Amino acid sequence: MELLNFILDLVFWGIVSWFVFTWLVSRYLESRQIGQVVRDLDHEQLIPLTVEVDQDQYFCYNSITKAFVCQGYNLKEIVERFRQLYPDKSAAIYDGDETAVRILKSQLKELGENFSSV
């Protein structure tokens, strides 16, 4: 009976340790990602975008400076134009028209591409 309790304790603490370890690793990776975003913003390598819609076209503005960045009829066109204007920078859709943000994010999923710029 003592051997069974020892094995059960060992399994229990092994599972607890695994969950604690994975939680710590995920928190570490999350903090690194947040740190990278902050560094990119500080070094002006990342442009957070605010999206507005006028008729069928999306207009993207720098969320910080409010300056116009680019426009397009869909995400693919926005990415192409952004890369032409800012080849050494990246962008992230930060806020704006809720419907537009949702549509552009769904287009990203549909394209199945990993856009490094937007």
mmCIF file with all atom_site columns, N, CA, C and O in Angstrom, residues 3-19:
data_model
loop_
_atom_site.group_PDB
_atom_site.id
_atom_site.type_symbol
_atom_site.label_atom_id
_atom_site.label_alt_id
_atom_site.label_comp_id
_atom_site.label_asym_id
_atom_site.label_entity_id
_atom_site.label_seq_id
_atom_site.pdbx_PDB_ins_code
_atom_site.Cartn_x
_atom_site.Cartn_y
_atom_site.Cartn_z
_atom_site.occupancy
_atom_site.B_iso_or_equiv
_atom_site.pdbx_formal_charge
_atom_site.auth_seq_id
_atom_site.auth_comp_id
_atom_site.auth_asym_id
_atom_site.auth_atom_id
_atom_site.pdbx_PDB_model_num
ATOM 1  N N  . LEU A 1 3  ? 3.808 1.586  -1.262  1.00 0.00 ? 3  LEU A N  1
ATOM 2  C CA . LEU A 1 3  ? 4.397 1.730  -2.593  1.00 0.00 ? 3  LEU A CA 1
ATOM 3  C C  . LEU A 1 3  ? 3.399 2.371  -3.546  1.00 0.00 ? 3  LEU A C  1
ATOM 4  O O  . LEU A 1 3  ? 3.761 3.256  -4.333  1.00 0.00 ? 3  LEU A O  1
ATOM 5  N N  . LEU A 1 4  ? 2.143 1.968  -3.463  1.00 0.00 ? 4  LEU A N  1
ATOM 6  C CA . LEU A 1 4  ? 1.099 2.546  -4.300  1.00 0.00 ? 4  LEU A CA 1
ATOM 7  C C  . LEU A 1 4  ? 0.925 4.035  -3.993  1.00 0.00 ? 4  LEU A C  1
ATOM 8  O O  . LEU A 1 4  ? 0.829 4.857  -4.917  1.00 0.00 ? 4  LEU A O  1
ATOM 9  N N  . ASN A 1 5  ? 0.897 4.412  -2.712  1.00 0.00 ? 5  ASN A N  1
ATOM 10 C CA . ASN A 1 5  ? 0.797 5.827  -2.329  1.00 0.00 ? 5  ASN A CA 1
ATOM 11 C C  . ASN A 1 5  ? 1.999 6.618  -2.825  1.00 0.00 ? 5  ASN A C  1
ATOM 12 O O  . ASN A 1 5  ? 1.861 7.752  -3.285  1.00 0.00 ? 5  ASN A O  1
ATOM 13 N N  . PHE A 1 6  ? 3.172 6.033  -2.726  1.00 0.00 ? 6  PHE A N  1
ATOM 14 C CA . PHE A 1 6  ? 4.387 6.687  -3.216  1.00 0.00 ? 6  PHE A CA 1
ATOM 15 C C  . PHE A 1 6  ? 4.284 6.931  -4.718  1.00 0.00 ? 6  PHE A C  1
ATOM 16 O O  . PHE A 1 6  ? 4.593 8.023  -5.205  1.00 0.00 ? 6  PHE A O  1
ATOM 17 N N  . ILE A 1 7  ? 3.848 5.935  -5.466  1.00 0.00 ? 7  ILE A N  1
ATOM 18 C CA . ILE A 1 7  ? 3.716 6.063  -6.928  1.00 0.00 ? 7  ILE A CA 1
ATOM 19 C C  . ILE A 1 7  ? 2.664 7.107  -7.266  1.00 0.00 ? 7  ILE A C  1
ATOM 20 O O  . ILE A 1 7  ? 2.875 7.947  -8.155  1.00 0.00 ? 7  ILE A O  1
ATOM 21 N N  . LEU A 1 8  ? 1.527 7.078  -6.565  1.00 0.00 ? 8  LEU A N  1
ATOM 22 C CA . LEU A 1 8  ? 0.476 8.070  -6.823  1.00 0.00 ? 8  LEU A CA 1
ATOM 23 C C  . LEU A 1 8  ? 0.966 9.481  -6.498  1.00 0.00 ? 8  LEU A C  1
ATOM 24 O O  . LEU A 1 8  ? 0.688 10.426 -7.238  1.00 0.00 ? 8  LEU A O  1
ATOM 25 N N  . ASP A 1 9  ? 1.683 9.637  -5.389  1.00 0.00 ? 9  ASP A N  1
ATOM 26 C CA . ASP A 1 9  ? 2.261 10.941 -5.042  1.00 0.00 ? 9  ASP A CA 1
ATOM 27 C C  . ASP A 1 9  ? 3.247 11.399 -6.111  1.00 0.00 ? 9  ASP A C  1
ATOM 28 O O  . ASP A 1 9  ? 3.255 12.566 -6.519  1.00 0.00 ? 9  ASP A O  1
ATOM 29 N N  . LEU A 1 10 ? 4.060 10.480 -6.567  1.00 0.00 ? 10 LEU A N  1
ATOM 30 C CA . LEU A 1 10 ? 5.047 10.799 -7.593  1.00 0.00 ? 10 LEU A CA 1
ATOM 31 C C  . LEU A 1 10 ? 4.358 11.253 -8.884  1.00 0.00 ? 10 LEU A C  1
ATOM 32 O O  . LEU A 1 10 ? 4.743 12.260 -9.491  1.00 0.00 ? 10 LEU A O  1
ATOM 33 N N  . VAL A 1 11 ? 3.317 10.531 -9.287  1.00 0.00 ? 11 VAL A N  1
ATOM 34 C CA . VAL A 1 11 ? 2.566 10.902 -10.496 1.00 0.00 ? 11 VAL A CA 1
ATOM 35 C C  . VAL A 1 11 ? 1.888 12.252 -10.297 1.00 0.00 ? 11 VAL A C  1
ATOM 36 O O  . VAL A 1 11 ? 1.948 13.124 -11.171 1.00 0.00 ? 11 VAL A O  1
ATOM 37 N N  . PHE A 1 12 ? 1.255 12.440 -9.149  1.00 0.00 ? 12 PHE A N  1
ATOM 38 C CA . PHE A 1 12 ? 0.571 13.706 -8.865  1.00 0.00 ? 12 PHE A CA 1
ATOM 39 C C  . PHE A 1 12 ? 1.543 14.878 -8.934  1.00 0.00 ? 12 PHE A C  1
ATOM 40 O O  . PHE A 1 12 ? 1.286 15.881 -9.602  1.00 0.00 ? 12 PHE A O  1
ATOM 41 N N  . TRP A 1 13 ? 2.667 14.795 -8.235  1.00 0.00 ? 13 TRP A N  1
ATOM 42 C CA . TRP A 1 13 ? 3.627 15.895 -8.225  1.00 0.00 ? 13 TRP A CA 1
ATOM 43 C C  . TRP A 1 13 ? 4.304 16.064 -9.579  1.00 0.00 ? 13 TRP A C  1
ATOM 44 O O  . TRP A 1 13 ? 4.682 17.183 -9.943  1.00 0.00 ? 13 TRP A O  1
ATOM 45 N N  . GLY A 1 14 ? 4.421 14.988 -10.325 1.00 0.00 ? 14 GLY A N  1
ATOM 46 C CA . GLY A 1 14 ? 4.950 15.099 -11.692 1.00 0.00 ? 14 GLY A CA 1
ATOM 47 C C  . GLY A 1 14 ? 4.014 15.906 -12.575 1.00 0.00 ? 14 GLY A C  1
ATOM 48 O O  . GLY A 1 14 ? 4.442 16.777 -13.342 1.00 0.00 ? 14 GLY A O  1
ATOM 49 N N  . ILE A 1 15 ? 2.708 15.643 -12.449 1.00 0.00 ? 15 ILE A N  1
ATOM 50 C CA . ILE A 1 15 ? 1.714 16.384 -13.234 1.00 0.00 ? 15 ILE A CA 1
ATOM 51 C C  . ILE A 1 15 ? 1.681 17.851 -12.798 1.00 0.00 ? 15 ILE A C  1
ATOM 52 O O  . ILE A 1 15 ? 1.663 18.756 -13.638 1.00 0.00 ? 15 ILE A O  1
ATOM 53 N N  . VAL A 1 16 ? 1.679 18.092 -11.489 1.00 0.00 ? 16 VAL A N  1
ATOM 54 C CA . VAL A 1 16 ? 1.685 19.469 -10.985 1.00 0.00 ? 16 VAL A CA 1
ATOM 55 C C  . VAL A 1 16 ? 2.933 20.205 -11.486 1.00 0.00 ? 16 VAL A C  1
ATOM 56 O O  . VAL A 1 16 ? 2.858 21.343 -11.949 1.00 0.00 ? 16 VAL A O  1
ATOM 57 N N  . SER A 1 17 ? 4.077 19.546 -11.404 1.00 0.00 ? 17 SER A N  1
ATOM 58 C CA . SER A 1 17 ? 5.329 20.157 -11.873 1.00 0.00 ? 17 SER A CA 1
ATOM 59 C C  . SER A 1 17 ? 5.254 20.485 -13.355 1.00 0.00 ? 17 SER A C  1
ATOM 60 O O  . SER A 1 17 ? 5.724 21.545 -13.795 1.00 0.00 ? 17 SER A O  1
ATOM 61 N N  . TRP A 1 18 ? 4.679 19.590 -14.133 1.00 0.00 ? 18 TRP A N  1
ATOM 62 C CA . TRP A 1 18 ? 4.551 19.809 -15.579 1.00 0.00 ? 18 TRP A CA 1
ATOM 63 C C  . TRP A 1 18 ? 3.685 21.042 -15.854 1.00 0.00 ? 18 TRP A C  1
ATOM 64 O O  . TRP A 1 18 ? 4.035 21.892 -16.675 1.00 0.00 ? 18 TRP A O  1
ATOM 65 N N  . PHE A 1 19 ? 2.555 21.148 -15.167 1.00 0.00 ? 19 PHE A N  1
ATOM 66 C CA . PHE A 1 19 ? 1.685 22.307 -15.377 1.00 0.00 ? 19 PHE A CA 1
ATOM 67 C C  . PHE A 1 19 ? 2.368 23.604 -14.950 1.00 0.00 ? 19 PHE A C  1
ATOM 68 O O  . PHE A 1 19 ? 2.270 24.612 -15.647 1.00 0.00 ? 19 PHE A O  1
#
